[in-house]
Short mmCIF file of C-alpha atoms in Angstrom, two decimals:
data_model
loop_
_atom_site.label_atom_id
_atom_site.label_comp_id
_atom_site.label_asym_id
_atom_site.label_seq_id
_atom_site.Cartn_x
_atom_site.Cartn_y
_atom_site.Cartn_z
CA UNK A 4 -50.40 27.53 29.44
CA UNK A 5 -50.78 24.76 32.06
CA UNK A 6 -48.77 21.58 31.98
CA UNK A 7 -51.83 19.51 31.01
CA UNK A 8 -52.60 21.79 28.08
CA UNK A 9 -49.01 21.74 26.83
CA UNK A 10 -48.86 17.94 26.95
CA UNK A 11 -52.04 17.49 24.90
CA UNK A 12 -51.52 20.20 22.30
CA UNK A 13 -49.07 18.09 20.27
CA UNK A 14 -51.49 15.20 19.61
CA UNK A 15 -53.96 15.67 16.74
CA UNK A 16 -56.70 13.68 18.47
CA UNK A 17 -56.80 15.91 21.56
CA UNK A 18 -56.28 19.41 20.15
CA UNK A 19 -58.67 21.99 21.71
CA UNK A 20 -61.56 23.15 19.51
CA UNK A 21 -64.07 26.00 19.83
CA UNK A 22 -67.47 25.40 21.41
CA UNK A 23 -69.17 26.68 18.24
CA UNK A 24 -67.43 24.02 16.21
CA UNK A 25 -68.61 21.34 18.63
CA UNK A 26 -72.21 22.49 18.39
CA UNK A 27 -72.14 22.85 14.60
CA UNK A 28 -70.54 19.49 13.84
CA UNK A 29 -71.15 16.32 15.76
CA UNK A 30 -68.51 13.76 14.72
CA UNK A 31 -70.62 10.82 15.90
CA UNK A 32 -73.54 11.87 13.66
CA UNK A 33 -71.72 13.17 10.57
CA UNK A 34 -68.84 10.68 10.20
CA UNK A 35 -69.52 7.34 8.50
CA UNK A 36 -69.14 4.15 10.48
CA UNK A 37 -66.05 2.98 8.60
CA UNK A 38 -64.22 6.36 8.78
CA UNK A 39 -62.01 5.19 11.64
CA UNK A 40 -61.06 2.02 9.78
CA UNK A 41 -60.18 3.99 6.63
CA UNK A 42 -57.98 6.44 8.57
CA UNK A 43 -56.17 3.60 10.31
CA UNK A 44 -55.67 1.76 7.01
CA UNK A 45 -54.23 4.87 5.36
CA UNK A 46 -51.92 5.52 8.31
CA UNK A 47 -50.59 1.97 8.22
CA UNK A 48 -50.13 2.13 4.43
CA UNK A 49 -48.24 5.42 4.53
CA UNK A 50 -46.05 4.48 7.51
CA UNK A 51 -42.49 3.52 6.47
CA UNK A 52 -41.54 -0.12 6.76
CA UNK A 53 -38.85 -0.73 9.34
CA UNK A 54 -36.22 -3.24 8.21
CA UNK A 55 -33.65 -4.71 10.55
CA UNK A 56 -30.69 -6.99 10.24
CA UNK A 57 -30.95 -10.43 11.76
CA UNK A 58 -29.61 -10.49 15.36
CA UNK A 59 -26.79 -12.88 14.42
CA UNK A 60 -25.65 -10.49 11.72
CA UNK A 61 -25.99 -7.49 14.01
CA UNK A 62 -23.49 -9.26 16.26
CA UNK A 63 -20.99 -9.23 13.39
CA UNK A 64 -21.26 -5.50 12.78
CA UNK A 65 -18.70 -3.36 14.52
CA UNK A 66 -20.97 -0.32 15.04
CA UNK A 67 -24.68 0.14 14.32
CA UNK A 68 -23.91 3.17 12.12
CA UNK A 69 -21.34 1.31 10.04
CA UNK A 70 -23.82 -0.52 7.81
CA UNK A 71 -26.97 1.39 6.85
CA UNK A 72 -29.82 -0.81 5.69
CA UNK A 73 -30.36 1.07 2.38
CA UNK A 74 -26.74 0.39 1.44
CA UNK A 75 -27.24 -3.33 1.95
CA UNK A 76 -30.43 -3.33 -0.09
CA UNK A 77 -28.86 -1.44 -3.01
CA UNK A 78 -25.41 -3.00 -2.98
CA UNK A 79 -24.42 -5.49 -5.65
CA UNK A 80 -21.01 -6.29 -4.16
CA UNK A 81 -20.24 -6.46 -0.43
CA UNK A 82 -16.74 -6.66 1.06
CA UNK A 83 -16.24 -7.22 4.79
CA UNK A 84 -13.14 -6.47 6.83
CA UNK A 85 -12.05 -7.07 10.43
CA UNK A 86 -11.13 -4.28 12.88
CA UNK A 87 -7.96 -2.21 12.33
CA UNK A 88 -7.85 -3.13 8.64
CA UNK A 89 -7.81 0.04 6.55
CA UNK A 90 -9.05 -0.83 3.03
CA UNK A 91 -10.07 2.75 2.23
CA UNK A 92 -7.70 3.13 -0.73
CA UNK A 93 -9.23 0.12 -2.51
CA UNK A 94 -12.79 1.18 -1.75
CA UNK A 95 -12.08 4.72 -2.97
CA UNK A 96 -10.65 3.41 -6.23
CA UNK A 97 -13.76 1.28 -6.73
CA UNK A 98 -16.07 4.24 -6.16
CA UNK A 99 -14.02 6.37 -8.56
CA UNK A 100 -14.04 3.74 -11.32
CA UNK A 101 -17.32 1.85 -10.95
CA UNK A 102 -19.35 3.82 -8.38
CA UNK A 103 -21.69 5.24 -11.02
CA UNK A 104 -22.72 1.71 -12.12
CA UNK A 105 -22.18 -0.70 -9.21
CA UNK A 106 -22.85 -0.03 -5.52
CA UNK A 107 -20.16 -1.43 -3.21
CA UNK A 108 -21.03 -1.96 0.47
CA UNK A 109 -18.18 -1.69 2.98
CA UNK A 110 -18.99 -4.16 5.78
CA UNK A 111 -16.98 -3.86 9.02
CA UNK A 112 -17.30 -7.04 11.12
CA UNK A 113 -16.07 -8.05 14.53
CA UNK A 114 -12.80 -9.82 15.30
CA UNK A 115 -12.29 -13.15 13.53
CA UNK A 116 -15.75 -13.01 11.92
CA UNK A 117 -14.65 -12.41 8.35
CA UNK A 118 -15.22 -15.99 7.17
CA UNK A 119 -18.59 -16.12 8.95
CA UNK A 120 -19.79 -13.20 6.86
CA UNK A 121 -19.06 -15.22 3.70
CA UNK A 122 -21.25 -18.18 4.69
CA UNK A 123 -24.41 -16.48 5.96
CA UNK A 124 -27.30 -15.35 3.83
CA UNK A 125 -28.12 -11.68 4.06
CA UNK A 126 -31.20 -11.78 6.30
CA UNK A 127 -33.23 -8.60 6.66
CA UNK A 128 -36.20 -8.67 9.04
CA UNK A 129 -39.34 -6.72 8.23
CA UNK A 130 -41.28 -5.89 11.38
CA UNK A 131 -44.48 -4.95 9.53
CA UNK A 132 -45.75 -8.55 9.01
CA UNK A 133 -45.13 -9.35 12.67
CA UNK A 134 -47.08 -6.30 13.77
CA UNK A 135 -49.92 -7.15 11.40
CA UNK A 136 -50.06 -10.70 12.75
CA UNK A 137 -50.52 -9.32 16.25
CA UNK A 138 -53.43 -7.16 15.10
CA UNK A 139 -51.59 -3.84 15.31
CA UNK A 140 -52.18 -1.07 12.77
CA UNK A 141 -48.86 0.73 13.28
CA UNK A 142 -45.32 -0.39 12.72
CA UNK A 143 -43.67 -1.88 15.78
CA UNK A 144 -41.27 0.51 17.45
CA UNK A 145 -39.22 -2.17 19.23
CA UNK A 146 -36.13 -3.29 17.32
CA UNK A 147 -36.34 -6.60 15.56
CA UNK A 148 -33.48 -8.05 17.58
CA UNK A 149 -35.69 -7.92 20.68
CA UNK A 150 -37.88 -10.67 19.15
CA UNK A 151 -36.75 -14.26 18.81
CA UNK A 152 -36.04 -15.25 15.22
CA UNK A 153 -34.86 -18.39 13.53
CA UNK A 154 -31.06 -18.56 13.29
CA UNK A 155 -29.44 -17.60 10.02
CA UNK A 156 -28.47 -20.77 8.14
CA UNK A 157 -24.78 -21.25 7.40
CA UNK A 158 -24.33 -22.25 3.75
CA UNK A 159 -21.17 -23.22 1.91
CA UNK A 160 -21.76 -20.59 -0.79
CA UNK A 161 -24.97 -18.60 -0.11
CA UNK A 162 -26.95 -17.19 -3.01
CA UNK A 163 -27.13 -13.75 -1.35
CA UNK A 164 -24.26 -13.70 1.17
CA UNK A 165 -23.73 -11.15 3.89
CA UNK A 166 -20.39 -10.43 2.16
CA UNK A 167 -19.00 -11.69 -1.13
CA UNK A 168 -15.35 -11.12 -0.15
CA UNK A 169 -13.59 -10.51 3.14
CA UNK A 170 -10.28 -9.00 4.25
CA UNK A 171 -9.03 -11.12 7.15
CA UNK A 172 -5.97 -11.96 9.23
CA UNK A 173 -5.01 -15.63 8.65
CA UNK A 174 -3.41 -15.88 12.11
CA UNK A 175 -6.85 -15.18 13.64
CA UNK A 176 -8.79 -17.25 11.08
CA UNK A 177 -6.53 -20.15 10.00
CA UNK A 178 -9.28 -21.72 7.89
CA UNK A 179 -8.88 -18.87 5.39
CA UNK A 180 -5.67 -20.51 4.14
CA UNK A 181 -7.54 -23.64 3.00
CA UNK A 182 -6.98 -23.54 -0.76
CA UNK A 183 -9.72 -26.11 -1.41
CA UNK A 184 -12.42 -23.85 0.05
CA UNK A 185 -11.17 -20.31 -0.55
CA UNK A 186 -9.37 -18.17 -3.06
CA UNK A 187 -6.83 -16.00 -1.26
CA UNK A 188 -4.64 -13.03 -2.17
CA UNK A 189 -1.97 -11.71 0.18
CA UNK A 190 -2.44 -7.95 0.34
CA UNK A 191 0.34 -6.87 2.70
CA UNK A 192 2.15 -7.77 5.93
CA UNK A 193 2.07 -5.98 9.26
CA UNK A 194 4.87 -5.42 11.74
CA UNK A 195 4.51 -7.15 15.15
CA UNK A 196 4.62 -4.80 18.15
CA UNK A 197 4.31 -5.26 21.88
CA UNK A 198 1.81 -3.09 23.76
CA UNK A 199 3.05 -2.01 27.19
CA UNK A 200 2.45 0.77 29.75
CA UNK A 201 4.19 4.07 29.12
CA UNK A 202 6.21 3.66 32.34
CA UNK A 203 7.44 0.14 31.52
CA UNK A 204 11.20 -0.42 31.55
CA UNK A 205 11.21 -1.69 27.94
CA UNK A 206 10.06 1.70 26.65
CA UNK A 207 13.68 2.86 26.74
CA UNK A 208 14.28 0.65 23.68
CA UNK A 209 13.29 1.70 20.18
CA UNK A 210 12.95 -1.98 19.20
CA UNK A 211 12.46 -4.82 21.69
CA UNK A 212 14.31 -8.10 20.98
CA UNK A 213 12.16 -11.13 21.65
CA UNK A 214 14.76 -12.32 24.18
CA UNK A 215 13.92 -9.30 26.37
CA UNK A 216 10.39 -10.71 26.75
CA UNK A 217 11.60 -14.01 28.18
CA UNK A 218 10.47 -13.05 31.71
CA UNK A 219 7.42 -11.02 30.72
CA UNK A 220 3.87 -12.32 31.03
CA UNK A 221 2.03 -12.14 27.70
CA UNK A 222 -1.76 -12.04 27.64
CA UNK A 223 -1.97 -14.60 24.84
CA UNK A 224 -1.08 -18.27 24.40
CA UNK A 225 2.66 -18.77 24.04
CA UNK A 226 2.00 -21.21 21.19
CA UNK A 227 0.75 -18.31 19.08
CA UNK A 228 4.29 -16.83 19.16
CA UNK A 229 6.83 -19.67 18.71
CA UNK A 230 9.88 -17.46 19.26
CA UNK A 231 8.54 -16.27 22.63
CA UNK A 232 7.48 -19.80 23.57
CA UNK A 233 11.04 -21.01 23.13
CA UNK A 234 12.84 -18.27 25.04
CA UNK A 235 10.32 -18.07 27.92
CA UNK A 236 9.69 -21.78 28.54
CA UNK A 237 11.69 -21.95 31.79
CA UNK A 238 10.16 -18.76 33.21
CA UNK A 239 6.61 -19.79 32.34
CA UNK A 240 7.03 -23.20 33.97
CA UNK A 241 8.26 -21.58 37.19
CA UNK A 242 5.71 -18.75 37.21
CA UNK A 243 2.68 -20.91 36.46
CA UNK A 244 0.48 -17.95 35.49
CA UNK A 245 -2.74 -18.65 33.60
CA UNK A 246 -3.43 -16.82 30.36
CA UNK A 247 -6.97 -15.39 30.16
CA UNK A 248 -9.11 -16.80 27.36
CA UNK A 249 -12.01 -15.55 25.27
CA UNK A 250 -11.07 -11.87 25.42
CA UNK A 251 -11.20 -9.44 22.53
CA UNK A 252 -8.29 -7.22 21.59
CA UNK A 253 -9.91 -4.26 23.30
CA UNK A 254 -10.51 -6.18 26.54
CA UNK A 255 -6.95 -7.54 26.52
CA UNK A 256 -5.49 -4.08 26.01
CA UNK A 257 -7.47 -2.91 29.03
CA UNK A 258 -5.67 -5.61 31.05
CA UNK A 259 -2.36 -4.27 29.76
CA UNK A 260 -3.35 -0.82 31.03
CA UNK A 261 -4.15 -2.41 34.40
CA UNK A 262 -0.59 -3.81 34.61
CA UNK A 263 -1.55 -7.48 34.24
CA UNK A 264 0.83 -8.22 31.35
CA UNK A 265 1.94 -7.34 27.83
CA UNK A 266 0.34 -8.05 24.48
CA UNK A 267 1.87 -8.67 21.04
CA UNK A 268 -0.30 -7.67 18.09
CA UNK A 269 0.02 -6.22 14.58
CA UNK A 270 0.88 -2.52 14.59
CA UNK A 271 -2.49 -1.56 13.09
CA UNK A 272 -4.33 -3.02 16.10
CA UNK A 273 -2.07 -1.13 18.51
CA UNK A 274 -2.87 2.09 16.68
CA UNK A 275 -6.58 1.30 16.40
CA UNK A 276 -6.98 0.83 20.18
CA UNK A 277 -4.51 3.53 21.19
CA UNK A 278 -4.65 4.82 24.77
CA UNK A 279 -2.77 7.65 26.42
CA UNK A 280 -1.46 5.40 29.18
CA UNK A 281 -0.11 2.79 26.74
CA UNK A 282 2.52 2.71 24.02
CA UNK A 283 4.02 0.08 21.72
CA UNK A 284 7.42 -0.99 20.43
CA UNK A 285 8.33 -3.16 17.41
CA UNK A 286 9.51 -6.65 18.34
CA UNK A 287 12.60 -7.99 16.54
CA UNK A 288 12.81 -11.68 15.73
CA UNK A 289 9.08 -12.31 15.12
CA UNK A 290 7.28 -13.16 11.90
CA UNK A 291 5.12 -10.49 10.32
CA UNK A 292 1.33 -10.72 10.29
CA UNK A 293 -0.17 -11.19 6.79
CA UNK A 294 -3.49 -9.73 5.64
CA UNK A 295 -5.44 -11.61 2.97
CA UNK A 296 -8.38 -10.97 0.69
CA UNK A 297 -10.50 -14.14 0.78
CA UNK A 298 -13.58 -15.30 -1.10
CA UNK A 299 -15.13 -18.81 -1.32
CA UNK A 300 -14.63 -21.10 -4.28
CA UNK A 301 -17.74 -21.85 -6.31
CA UNK A 302 -19.01 -25.43 -5.89
CA UNK A 303 -18.34 -27.82 -8.74
CA UNK A 304 -21.17 -27.76 -11.24
CA UNK A 305 -22.58 -24.52 -9.76
CA UNK A 306 -20.54 -21.67 -11.21
CA UNK A 307 -21.19 -18.08 -10.21
CA UNK A 308 -23.12 -15.80 -12.52
CA UNK A 309 -21.04 -14.01 -15.11
CA UNK A 310 -22.02 -10.61 -13.67
CA UNK A 311 -20.87 -11.47 -10.12
CA UNK A 312 -17.68 -13.12 -11.35
CA UNK A 313 -16.86 -10.00 -13.37
CA UNK A 314 -17.36 -7.80 -10.28
CA UNK A 315 -15.10 -10.04 -8.19
CA UNK A 316 -12.40 -9.89 -10.85
CA UNK A 317 -12.72 -6.10 -11.01
CA UNK A 318 -12.13 -5.78 -7.26
CA UNK A 319 -9.23 -8.23 -7.47
CA UNK A 320 -7.73 -6.05 -10.18
CA UNK A 321 -7.99 -3.02 -7.90
CA UNK A 322 -6.21 -4.67 -4.97
CA UNK A 323 -3.54 -5.98 -7.34
CA UNK A 324 -2.83 -2.43 -8.53
CA UNK A 325 -4.50 -2.52 -11.94
CA UNK A 326 -4.84 1.01 -13.31
CA UNK A 327 -8.06 2.64 -14.44
CA UNK A 328 -6.91 2.58 -18.08
CA UNK A 329 -6.18 -1.16 -18.10
CA UNK A 330 -7.81 -3.21 -20.86
CA UNK A 331 -8.53 -6.06 -18.43
CA UNK A 332 -11.77 -6.24 -16.50
CA UNK A 333 -14.88 -4.12 -16.88
CA UNK A 334 -14.72 -0.69 -18.39
CA UNK A 335 -13.99 1.94 -15.75
CA UNK A 336 -15.41 5.43 -15.60
CA UNK A 337 -12.11 6.92 -16.79
CA UNK A 338 -11.74 4.42 -19.62
CA UNK A 339 -15.32 5.01 -20.70
CA UNK A 340 -14.79 8.79 -20.69
CA UNK A 341 -11.62 8.40 -22.76
CA UNK A 342 -13.41 6.10 -25.23
CA UNK A 343 -16.34 8.50 -25.63
CA UNK A 344 -13.95 11.43 -26.11
CA UNK A 345 -12.01 9.48 -28.74
CA UNK A 346 -15.21 8.55 -30.57
CA UNK A 347 -16.36 12.18 -30.57
CA UNK A 348 -12.97 13.39 -31.85
CA UNK A 349 -13.04 10.76 -34.62
CA UNK A 350 -16.58 11.76 -35.64
CA UNK A 351 -15.60 15.44 -35.73
CA UNK A 352 -12.52 14.70 -37.87
CA UNK A 353 -14.63 12.65 -40.25
CA UNK A 354 -17.20 15.44 -40.54
CA UNK A 355 -14.47 18.04 -41.19
CA UNK A 356 -12.95 15.87 -43.93
CA UNK A 357 -16.36 15.40 -45.58
CA UNK A 358 -16.99 19.16 -45.47
CA UNK A 359 -13.58 19.87 -47.02
CA UNK A 360 -14.23 17.42 -49.88
CA UNK A 361 -17.67 18.91 -50.53
CA UNK A 362 -16.30 22.47 -50.56
CA UNK A 363 -13.52 21.50 -52.98
CA UNK A 364 -16.00 19.80 -55.30
CA UNK A 365 -18.37 22.76 -55.26
CA UNK A 366 -15.50 25.18 -55.92
CA UNK A 367 -14.27 23.16 -58.89
CA UNK A 368 -17.76 22.95 -60.35
CA UNK A 369 -18.29 26.71 -59.92
CA UNK A 370 -14.97 27.48 -61.64
CA UNK A 371 -15.81 25.23 -64.58
CA UNK A 372 -19.20 26.86 -65.02
CA UNK A 373 -17.70 30.33 -64.70
CA UNK A 374 -15.00 29.68 -67.33
CA UNK A 375 -17.53 28.42 -69.84
CA UNK A 376 -16.16 24.87 -70.04
CA UNK A 377 -19.53 23.17 -70.45
CA UNK A 378 -18.08 19.74 -71.22
CA UNK A 379 -16.01 19.71 -68.02
CA UNK A 380 -19.00 21.00 -66.00
CA UNK A 381 -21.24 18.25 -67.39
CA UNK A 382 -18.64 15.57 -66.60
CA UNK A 383 -18.31 16.81 -63.02
CA UNK A 384 -22.07 16.96 -62.58
CA UNK A 385 -22.45 13.37 -63.85
CA UNK A 386 -19.70 12.19 -61.54
CA UNK A 387 -21.35 13.88 -58.55
CA UNK A 388 -24.74 12.36 -59.45
CA UNK A 389 -23.18 8.91 -59.75
CA UNK A 390 -21.55 9.30 -56.33
CA UNK A 391 -24.88 10.27 -54.77
CA UNK A 392 -26.61 7.24 -56.31
CA UNK A 393 -23.88 4.97 -54.97
CA UNK A 394 -24.35 6.30 -51.46
CA UNK A 395 -28.11 5.77 -51.63
CA UNK A 396 -27.59 2.14 -52.60
#
């Protein structure tokens, strides 16, 4: 087969047909005038609608595969978390207890964007109306982020937020500690470590005292680490080196690999961005890094719906360690299974007791009739009839 034939065989409009078929049927004479319009209408109706996230919200997602659109559309509760946070144990417990009733969306966001996800409406873009407005009959193939769209409005408490709760690091997002705006629960604390090249002299130590960093250049503002700022003040004034700004953790760690300086971060971040040419050591004398679960307070006079508030309290119970059999919160899958099993066992016991009473009554009546005690048989029959009438009433 020639290259031209192979390239046209896959398209239905240009498939080769026999000469006899061409002579027997003339499409221009036999087809109605509106046949083309009907085919195009059916094709556009059957084509799947492409839905995209708003570009601003795409910028918050860590990876395109991390947040499938169908999950967002089906989810009732959405919880976001910043990089290197590992909330899998809490999400797994939710799916085990409530997954059959309530869909939970796990929303990974970029660094220091946890609070932003709480104040933006979930904005999905449908490309079909735009294509129809341009006079096209097929769904646009270009992603929605390639087109200019109105920015997503930032609301104090959106009706349909991008995330209802967020797991953040307060040292990166200080506003999360504002008790007037947010509820906050401290989940755990992380150990501070210093990231350094594998051939650095400090790698001989199992734990690096902060005093050993007095003459080391850190790729972060000294004010972020008060203990280092105090011990290194003289060296920094004499060195006069400028700390780079606006870099992400990943970009800063690449500078560490290039030998520019060292970097102090929580241990989870050092593990998340691990490289073969870098290592890390715990730093003694520094405060730990807390991790908080944060969600906005409802405005005065505008309380949340009872359903959403119940879901939030259920997730709070999970992170606080509430067991599946706890009486607090919504009924879990395990509690519901135990309740149904208990109800079935109770119904079976009740039925067995009723059968035993009926068998004893029938046996006593049969013995009375067999022994010829007519008066006792009549008394038992009247008693049984009276019991039946009482049940009917």
